[in-house]
Amino acid sequence: MSPIPFEHGLIVAGILFCLGIVGVLTRRNIVFVLMSLEVMLNACGLAFIVGAARWGNADGQVMFLMILTLAAAEVAVGLGLIIQIYRRFHTVDINVLSQMKG
Amino acid sequence: MTMTMTWSDLIPLLPILLSTGTVVIAMLMIGIRRHYALTAAITIIGLITAAIAALVLMPDTNSQITPLLIIDKFSLFFSFVVCIAGLFIAILSFPYLYTLGDHREEFFLLIGLATIGGLVMVSSNHFVSLLLGLETMSMALYGMIAYPLHCRDVSKYPLEAAVKYLVLSAAASAIMLFGMALLYGHTGTLAFSSLSENSAGLAVASGSWLSTVGVLFLLSGIAFKLSLAPFHLWTPDVYEGAPLPATAYLATVGKAAMFVALVRFIEITDALSIASVLSVVGLLAMASMLIGNLLALLQNNLKRILAYSSIAHMGYLLIALIASYFVEGSLSIEAVSFYLLAYVIMTLGAFGVASVVSSSQKEFDVIHDYRGLFWRQPWLAAIFTAMLLSLAGIPLTVGFIGKFYVFFAGVESGLWVLLGTLVLGSGIGLYYYLRIVFRMLMPIKEQVAYKEAGIESLTSYGVLAILFLLLVVLGVYPAPVMTLLESAASLMG
Amino acid sequence: MTILFYLASAIAIISTLCVILQTNIVHALIYLILSLLAVAVIFYVLGAPFAAVLEAIVYAGAIMVLFLFVIMMLNMGQHTRDQEKSWLSARGWIAPGVMAGLLLVQLLSVFAQIDQDLSGQRIDVMAVSGLLFGPYVLAVELASILLLAGLVSAYHLAKK
Amino acid sequence: MLDLIWLLPTFPLLGFLILVLSSGQLSKKVVALVGAGSIGLSFLVAALIAVEFLNSGAEFYSMTAWTWMSVGQFTPGFTFYLDGLSLVMMLIITGVGFLIHLYSTGFMIDDPSYSRFFSYMNLFVASMLMLVLADNLVLLYLGWEGVGLCSYLLIGFWYDNPANGAAARKAFVVTRVGDTSMALGLFLLFAQLGTLNIQDLMGAAEANWTSGSGVAVAAALLLLGGAVGKSAQLPLQTWLPDAMAGPTPISALIHAATMVTAGVYLIARTHILFELAPTVQLLVAWIGLATLLMAGFTAMTQHDIKRILAYSTISQIGYMFLGLGVGAWSASVFHLMTHAFFKALLFLGAGTVILSLHHEHDIFKMGGKRKQLPVAFYSFLIGSLALAAFPFTSGFFSKDEILLGALALEGPGTWLWLGGVVGAFFTGIYSFRLVFVVFFGESQAHHDDKEVAGWNMAGPLFILMVLSLLGGFIHIPVESVFNHGEAHEEHHVSGLIHGIMIAVPLLGILVAYLFYGGRQLSADKLMANPLAAALHKFWFSHWGMDALYNTLFVRPFVYLAKLNRLDIIDQCYGLVVTLSRAGHGLLAKLQNGMLGWYAASLIFGLVLLMTLGVLL
Amino acid sequence: MIIVLLISILFFGGVLAWLAEIIDPRLPRLVALLAVILDFLVMLTLLGADADGAWLVSFTADWIARFGITIYFAVDGLSLLLILLTAFLGVIAVGSAWTEITERTGFFYFNLLWTLAGVVGVFTALDLFLFFFFWEVMLIPMYFIIAIWGHENKQYAAMKFFIFTQVSGLLMLIAILVMAYLHYSQFGAFSFRYEDLLNVETSGALGYWLMLGFFVGFATKLPSVPFHSWLPDAHSQAPTAGSVILAGILLKTGAYGLIRFTVPLFPEAAMEFAPIAMTLAAISIVYCAKVAFGQDDLKRLIAYTSVSHMGFVTLGVFAWNEQALQGAIMTMLAHGLSAAALFMLAGGLQHRIHTRSMAAMGGFWAQVPRMSVVALFFSIAALGMPGLGNFVGEFLALLGAFQANITLTTISALGLVLASVYSLWVIQKVFHGAFTGDSDQQGQLLDLDRREMCYFILMMLGLIWMGLYPQSFLALSEPVLDGLLSSSSELFAALGRG
């Protein structure tokens, strides 16, 4: 088995990260935005695992665990907020949230 | 380096442990029986003990607790600041939330949790603890920002603010994490100290593109949290939409803890020795000073003004941080520390004044609301004026000494362009601070119906008085604090 | 194994692409789960079986189910597809695409300069848990506080 | 006795203080007593001092009251310096001054601001005495400015009429131009010679500077600037005719007898300096000549009784300058004195005319007043004779000396003399034109009041008449002042020259008679000629000088001041404000509240940082 | 210690005045008056003080050891003159506010006294940090005075005043800090003390920039073209007492700074810069005189004349010889009185006819003869009439400047002519001519009352004293100037300037 180059792992993470960004920027449905955020966070986790694989230490995996925790908490709070938005505005369009400006 | 915990490690962790205990007790309390005043009291007492613990530990504690946390004079000083700020905000939020038509007790839980996050951040010298501290605080802040969202009669948009903050902050965290991942990939370690020199001989400051990009990603994320231009757009909306105590918390502890962590990261890893990072930070500073001040110029909403001005203040702070790269010695770190302290005092004061006249139903956050305050409540107006003048950096106030420090650090390092921008920015800044002062001096035409100050507000006035005293005392006789900071900062130099 | 890596990577990327392009939210969620599973495979290939399992269980399992809950709760079925379509104009893709593309190009050009192989060393549960209960014990505690904060916030926000 | 010299300016100053501090509470009698009495006392002291000084035979006497300021080498004091020149001046000022004060007690009796008038007058005399008694140029400058101030105050005495105010300001500002030049002269002298004490200065100048050296020329020129301003010579003469807006005694005292001759005094005082700068000295002569001719032409065309006298004053001071320029120092001072007598007489006479005719100034609205106003008539007759240098009147001797001095000068002397003679011809014409028009011919019906002339007005007139007639026989003791500079050898002058100098003024009087006395010639017919009419108009406007200055200086200044009322520099700062506001507007637009936009900015920032990181 | 006492009296007097309002709104003015008079009397005791080294009295205490900052006050003849002027005008200012300020009197006198305290601090502080501290402290109460008791456009004026002085002050702060740092790098310790900083080597380009920092700070306060444009607004909007303090004293702090700090600290740079500074001075003199003439607002006009007159100070300072410096100092003192008086008059007029527009004035002489005489007196003082203080100052300044630069002195001397143009124009427009006010005002304008006359007569006597016997003032500043000049004379000789 030929070893996988480190940079290839990073490239995959990078691509996923950028796709997440595109998702956050383009979607108006807040659920999609949240999902794209998960993609970004996941890409970060991947990058850590890739790093861990390069150095052969477990720190990266610990970090991945923390990201996992973070992602879970964030989704919980985020989804809570989505429910409130939907209750109040009966839509999931983030553009309704633009009453403050200037 | 100690790899695992021992019992003796628990002593330095006392501030964190005490606040955690506070949160747990308060939560249990709520579980048993909801009692507003009692929950508040538990939180306040807990934070006081945590602050006292930090103070007591400060003189001679210097220990690394597992790779994650470092408890030294520097972190304890800011632990103290964080606890006190949290405490003051807890006191201020008591009357503010008094009339909220919803569960009010959780707010204190959230304050406690956020404070734990802050404590972890100021003590962290490891990516894991940094991430956890930061996100703990963010989680709590999401809750605090959106806190009154169930009430139909709130005048603000807590929901909008919370969503904006959550989405953007999560994105920024992701960017930061990606940066951390790149740095980890480059060095194979997550501890700041080994990022600079590790067994593989790869340091952050090695100048390789991977580490540069990693630092830049990390910096972008931090810049967002500190709302440096051009990452500042979220700031005014979140400040405006959030209830005043939450805004105050975000503006003070949120900024200060992040900055302390940034200082530690920069100082330990020597990241500024990467030329492009140095120039990027310089540009961030300049952009923040100019854009922040310009944005505040004609703004009529007090919270937004303070949001914009915080952008500028973070820019000022960056000058001192940059200076630390150029000159040996601890002066610029002292400058950062003192300025942060000053910034916390005066920002808390300014938000505090707004919060004592406001309630969760009706916030008075348009500067016109303060018209004639000077003749209605002279002492409140005097405190407010002092806070604003301090923000503007006028002598007799702590803000002046802070600015003096920054100037001195900049001069020492010869950062003329940045200092020039600082002067320009300060000039613009005067305008909008004085605008508010002028509003207060105007004759009273129509009475603005402020919140009736009941017995529950007494402590808030006490907090304001303490802040005012601090402002003046530190502005006139800062020597003792300077001595303290000198020894604290020397650990970083 | 190497082939598996590239295969899984390709699946992850393509299905993620589908997530952000999808107008049907349930389909999107399924693509996301697919992507997460593919990443789990990558983890496994890279010698992190523990992470792979967690990715599959917690991420693709628990978190995604949360999403599903909300989608069901908000009743975002077929009728929202048209709305989604109308929200996704071609023009709206340009700026994000350009920015993300630029970022990606920069990242790739940096990554291209690295010439480093992965160790391929397997890090099993023992190693990870050794760390978690050794030097990172505080991290675990702090993570619990993080979850607590999330819990309190979510509890307060999501209630009626 | 000599050490009482400080009393000279002190009496008038005390008078001034009493009048000012009483702020109009005193009765007119007391005011008159204080106002005129203080000058009288001064005159008394001056006379006593003069007697003692002349008897003592000393060349000079000086006393220091106190050191004004002492800054390094610069140590001017309040020091009084008495020599022949200042003695003459002091006597003229106190003597003629007293007469005019006395006259004023009657002339101004109906004026509500009686006390204000005398307070200004007293301050003026005090300043004037300071000027002539000063031993250093700074103190002289104090007096110099003081008299200018009083001149301003008195020209604008009737402040109700804005025209008077304008005239007063014009007088002050125009002379201030000269004064500034003089101040610069002082700076130059101090910078070069390290002192401003006049005697030391002259000694040092003689010792250090060669004749015609650049510094000497510059210093003399700058002082000359001051002199022409104060003495209303070209090119700063335009203020004097307008200055006639003040009460007539003022015109007599300030704008005829004393202040306007301060320039002559200054040049005489610093004559050594001018001798060191021969070109400047010659310039003085030419200025004098040009002024006297120009003013002579103008005087012939005026209708206003006081303006005629004013131009005549300018012209006569021109003679003095001519004298100074040719080195006839004592002749100039002599003319200064005689001019003080007869011009004071003329003005006071004019004052009587004006007062009696209810402030009528136009001579063509008078006529045949010989009988009605006898005192005025004789005043004018005698004054005009002296002015026109009718033989053996005071003016004859002094003007004669000046012209002879001019003739004595090598080179341009003849031309200067010729010009002076022509000027004398004009003098004859305009002075008697006035006499014939006002006092002869047909009486105008609407003015037929009695002459207003109490003893206090008539008395001074009589004394001045005597002085005008006989003043030529007074010997002024100035030899010791000028002895080293003046040409001592008697010039032999042919009888023809003498004849011409006697005949020309008579010729002028004859011409005046032909036109205005006997009406053998008609001015109106002359005016029918377009060229003559144009010339008349041109001369009447005093050669268009006022218009010229208006166009050159006044209007552009006023225009610029109004144009830049908002201060262009301030507006530049306004630009900064505008820019800031624009910046704010632009940046605030970015805060559009859209979450997607904010997220984009976040990513944009990241990309920007990355790009910068790569570039930098 | 006596200096601390001087400042404390004013500080606590201010607090007391504020509190006194609770008892009776007319009490604060009495408290203020007493405080200022007491201060003045205490200062008089300094006149007899024996010189202790270079200083008559001095006071030192630790403050911020970290930066070598001390509380260091000292008084020499120069500062003594200026603090005497401060207290004197303080009395006048209290007097001018006596009846004009009827609202919130306590706070007003509090601000007034604190401004004075700040100014006394500026004139006596010799630790540069302390100096800067007071420099800023005096601004805030002044801001309040303008912002609360000012006229129609007070916000703009107060803001402009504050921003101009602050921004320039920050530039000065940078320069001060660099000096402290240079002291550190040359002597191994931070210091802000005046004597220490005098030893700092400041040649070269850095010195030039530092000097510019100080210059901008002081020139803005002075003010000199092109930093002057805050002054007309501040003056026209400030209440009378504010204008008195502003024109009489605050402007002098700029001049004081130039003499005390800018040139002595950076002799070489200052000499290099002198032609430019003197050019700015000449432009100030002529340009602002011209602009003054174009004004319709009486207070604006006087404000521009202030700029014009302060040009003589700049000119004198940068000519840097004994006559010029004495001239500058005398101009400061005399202008302090004459400008204050003119502003009081303008304020008095505004109080009576509720406008500052000269278009609405005219022919007031017959209505208010005493006021007219007083106005006449101070106008002619302003135009430099010998025998009054302004003349001594301007004459000496020009005399000294002439030795340094003939061309610029000549241009500046034009100011003497222009001064007469605008001064007399004011007299003509306001007091002479026919009465042009509202017809119902005729005969109703109140002339100056006895109390007001008292203040004016005091100031007149002051000006006459300065004009006729300036020696009593010159003698105080002479030893100071001798010291300054002797320390720089060698250097200038080397640079080819005497």
PDB file of C-alpha atoms in Angstrom, chain D residues 66-74 78 116 120 138 141-142 145-146 149 152-153 156 159-160 162 165-166 169 172-173 176-177 180 183-184 186-188 190-191 196 557-558 560-562 564-570 573, chain E residues 160 164 225-229 287 290-291 293-295 304 322-323 326 365-366 376 380 383-387 391-392 395-396 398-399 402-403 410 413 416-418 420 424-425 427-428 432-434 467-471 474:
ATOM      1  CA  TRP D  66      11.757 106.853  34.539  1.00  0.00           C
ATOM      2  CA  THR D  67      13.046 104.030  32.420  1.00  0.00           C
ATOM      3  CA  TRP D  68      10.238 102.869  30.247  1.00  0.00           C
ATOM      4  CA  MET D  69      11.498  99.401  29.595  1.00  0.00           C
ATOM      5  CA  SER D  70      14.818  97.721  29.692  1.00  0.00           C
ATOM      6  CA  VAL D  71      15.253  94.713  27.509  1.00  0.00           C
ATOM      7  CA  GLY D  72      18.836  93.888  26.774  1.00  0.00           C
ATOM      8  CA  GLN D  73      20.361  96.853  25.021  1.00  0.00           C
ATOM      9  CA  PHE D  74      16.981  98.316  24.393  1.00  0.00           C
ATOM     10  CA  PHE D  78      10.636 108.609  29.593  1.00  0.00           C
ATOM     11  CA  ARG D 116     -15.297 115.437  25.473  1.00  0.00           C
ATOM     12  CA  TYR D 120      -9.380 115.121  23.400  1.00  0.00           C
ATOM     13  CA  VAL D 138      10.320 105.174  20.905  1.00  0.00           C
ATOM     14  CA  TYR D 141       6.693 107.274  18.498  1.00  0.00           C
ATOM     15  CA  LEU D 142       4.440 107.297  21.537  1.00  0.00           C
ATOM     16  CA  GLU D 145       0.787 107.751  17.650  1.00  0.00           C
ATOM     17  CA  GLY D 146      -0.909 109.689  20.400  1.00  0.00           C
ATOM     18  CA  LEU D 149      -5.198 108.993  17.807  1.00  0.00           C
ATOM     19  CA  TYR D 152      -8.773 110.514  14.672  1.00  0.00           C
ATOM     20  CA  LEU D 153     -10.965 111.211  17.647  1.00  0.00           C
ATOM     21  CA  GLY D 156     -14.751 112.011  14.021  1.00  0.00           C
ATOM     22  CA  TYR D 159     -19.806 110.916  15.122  1.00  0.00           C
ATOM     23  CA  ASP D 160     -23.474 110.999  14.127  1.00  0.00           C
ATOM     24  CA  PRO D 162     -20.837 108.391   9.148  1.00  0.00           C
ATOM     25  CA  GLY D 165     -16.208 108.679  10.886  1.00  0.00           C
ATOM     26  CA  ALA D 166     -14.991 107.623   7.487  1.00  0.00           C
ATOM     27  CA  ARG D 169     -10.601 106.413   9.890  1.00  0.00           C
ATOM     28  CA  PHE D 172      -5.755 107.297  10.967  1.00  0.00           C
ATOM     29  CA  VAL D 173      -5.188 104.441   8.587  1.00  0.00           C
ATOM     30  CA  ARG D 176      -0.673 104.486  10.151  1.00  0.00           C
ATOM     31  CA  VAL D 177       0.820 103.301   6.892  1.00  0.00           C
ATOM     32  CA  THR D 180       4.452 101.514  10.252  1.00  0.00           C
ATOM     33  CA  ALA D 183       8.409 101.756  13.082  1.00  0.00           C
ATOM     34  CA  LEU D 184      10.331  99.601  10.651  1.00  0.00           C
ATOM     35  CA  LEU D 186      13.190 102.231  14.168  1.00  0.00           C
ATOM     36  CA  PHE D 187      13.719  98.492  14.053  1.00  0.00           C
ATOM     37  CA  LEU D 188      16.359  98.905  11.398  1.00  0.00           C
ATOM     38  CA  PHE D 190      18.114  99.559  16.490  1.00  0.00           C
ATOM     39  CA  ALA D 191      19.234  96.426  14.714  1.00  0.00           C
ATOM     40  CA  LEU D 196      17.153 104.455  19.698  1.00  0.00           C
ATOM     41  CA  PHE D 557      -9.208  94.831   0.384  1.00  0.00           C
ATOM     42  CA  VAL D 558     -12.871  95.195   1.161  1.00  0.00           C
ATOM     43  CA  LEU D 560     -11.325  90.220  -0.517  1.00  0.00           C
ATOM     44  CA  ALA D 561     -12.444  90.551   3.068  1.00  0.00           C
ATOM     45  CA  LYS D 562     -16.068  90.080   2.108  1.00  0.00           C
ATOM     46  CA  ASN D 564     -13.347  85.400   2.331  1.00  0.00           C
ATOM     47  CA  ARG D 565     -15.742  86.169   5.132  1.00  0.00           C
ATOM     48  CA  LEU D 566     -16.163  82.472   5.800  1.00  0.00           C
ATOM     49  CA  ASP D 567     -12.411  81.924   5.961  1.00  0.00           C
ATOM     50  CA  ILE D 568     -11.250  79.534   3.286  1.00  0.00           C
ATOM     51  CA  ILE D 569      -9.010  77.690   5.743  1.00  0.00           C
ATOM     52  CA  ASP D 570     -12.012  76.893   7.879  1.00  0.00           C
ATOM     53  CA  TYR D 573     -11.602  71.645   7.546  1.00  0.00           C
TER      54      TYR D 573
ATOM     55  CA  LYS E 160     -14.860  71.856  17.088  1.00  0.00           C
ATOM     56  CA  PHE E 164      -9.041  70.542  17.376  1.00  0.00           C
ATOM     57  CA  VAL E 225      -2.868  79.760  10.887  1.00  0.00           C
ATOM     58  CA  PRO E 226      -3.730  77.145   9.657  1.00  0.00           C
ATOM     59  CA  PHE E 227      -4.990  75.680  12.930  1.00  0.00           C
ATOM     60  CA  HIS E 228      -7.018  78.653  14.023  1.00  0.00           C
ATOM     61  CA  SER E 229     -10.434  77.954  12.703  1.00  0.00           C
ATOM     62  CA  TYR E 287      -4.590  87.068   6.977  1.00  0.00           C
ATOM     63  CA  LYS E 290      -8.125  90.731   6.865  1.00  0.00           C
ATOM     64  CA  VAL E 291     -10.679  88.060   7.660  1.00  0.00           C
ATOM     65  CA  PHE E 293     -12.477  92.939   8.824  1.00  0.00           C
ATOM     66  CA  GLY E 294     -14.938  90.938   6.764  1.00  0.00           C
ATOM     67  CA  GLN E 295     -16.914  89.644   9.734  1.00  0.00           C
ATOM     68  CA  TYR E 304      -9.954  86.697  14.420  1.00  0.00           C
ATOM     69  CA  GLU E 322      15.601  88.910  24.324  1.00  0.00           C
ATOM     70  CA  GLN E 323      13.529  91.693  22.844  1.00  0.00           C
ATOM     71  CA  GLN E 326       9.906  89.813  26.089  1.00  0.00           C
ATOM     72  CA  TRP E 365     -22.398 106.157  21.745  1.00  0.00           C
ATOM     73  CA  ALA E 366     -25.147 108.476  22.799  1.00  0.00           C
ATOM     74  CA  LEU E 376     -12.766 102.844  22.389  1.00  0.00           C
ATOM     75  CA  ILE E 380      -7.074 101.448  20.515  1.00  0.00           C
ATOM     76  CA  LEU E 383      -4.457  98.416  17.564  1.00  0.00           C
ATOM     77  CA  GLY E 384      -1.242  98.948  19.443  1.00  0.00           C
ATOM     78  CA  MET E 385      -1.381 102.439  20.822  1.00  0.00           C
ATOM     79  CA  PRO E 386       1.851 103.308  22.596  1.00  0.00           C
ATOM     80  CA  GLY E 387       1.382 103.872  26.258  1.00  0.00           C
ATOM     81  CA  PHE E 391       2.162  98.332  22.089  1.00  0.00           C
ATOM     82  CA  VAL E 392       5.033  97.317  24.301  1.00  0.00           C
ATOM     83  CA  PHE E 395       6.811  96.674  19.387  1.00  0.00           C
ATOM     84  CA  LEU E 396       9.311  94.523  21.246  1.00  0.00           C
ATOM     85  CA  LEU E 398       8.747  93.171  16.033  1.00  0.00           C
ATOM     86  CA  LEU E 399      11.923  94.819  17.175  1.00  0.00           C
ATOM     87  CA  PHE E 402      13.474  92.328  12.798  1.00  0.00           C
ATOM     88  CA  GLN E 403      16.886  91.172  13.885  1.00  0.00           C
ATOM     89  CA  THR E 410       7.951  93.826   7.453  1.00  0.00           C
ATOM     90  CA  ALA E 413       4.223  95.067  10.580  1.00  0.00           C
ATOM     91  CA  LEU E 416      -0.314  97.305  12.606  1.00  0.00           C
ATOM     92  CA  VAL E 417      -2.071  99.009   9.727  1.00  0.00           C
ATOM     93  CA  LEU E 418      -4.737  96.351   9.399  1.00  0.00           C
ATOM     94  CA  SER E 420      -6.260 100.017  12.864  1.00  0.00           C
ATOM     95  CA  LEU E 424     -11.745 101.574  14.018  1.00  0.00           C
ATOM     96  CA  TRP E 425     -14.302  99.867  11.847  1.00  0.00           C
ATOM     97  CA  ILE E 427     -15.981 101.596  16.719  1.00  0.00           C
ATOM     98  CA  GLN E 428     -17.476 103.209  13.669  1.00  0.00           C
ATOM     99  CA  HIS E 432     -20.612 105.908  15.863  1.00  0.00           C
ATOM    100  CA  GLY E 433     -23.072 106.888  13.212  1.00  0.00           C
ATOM    101  CA  ALA E 434     -26.765 107.203  13.657  1.00  0.00           C
ATOM    102  CA  GLY E 467       2.194 100.349  28.722  1.00  0.00           C
ATOM    103  CA  LEU E 468       3.916 102.939  30.840  1.00  0.00           C
ATOM    104  CA  TYR E 469       5.943 100.864  33.226  1.00  0.00           C
ATOM    105  CA  PRO E 470       6.314  97.414  31.702  1.00  0.00           C
ATOM    106  CA  GLN E 471       9.531  97.047  33.619  1.00  0.00           C
ATOM    107  CA  LEU E 474       9.790  92.451  32.213  1.00  0.00           C
TER     108      LEU E 474
END
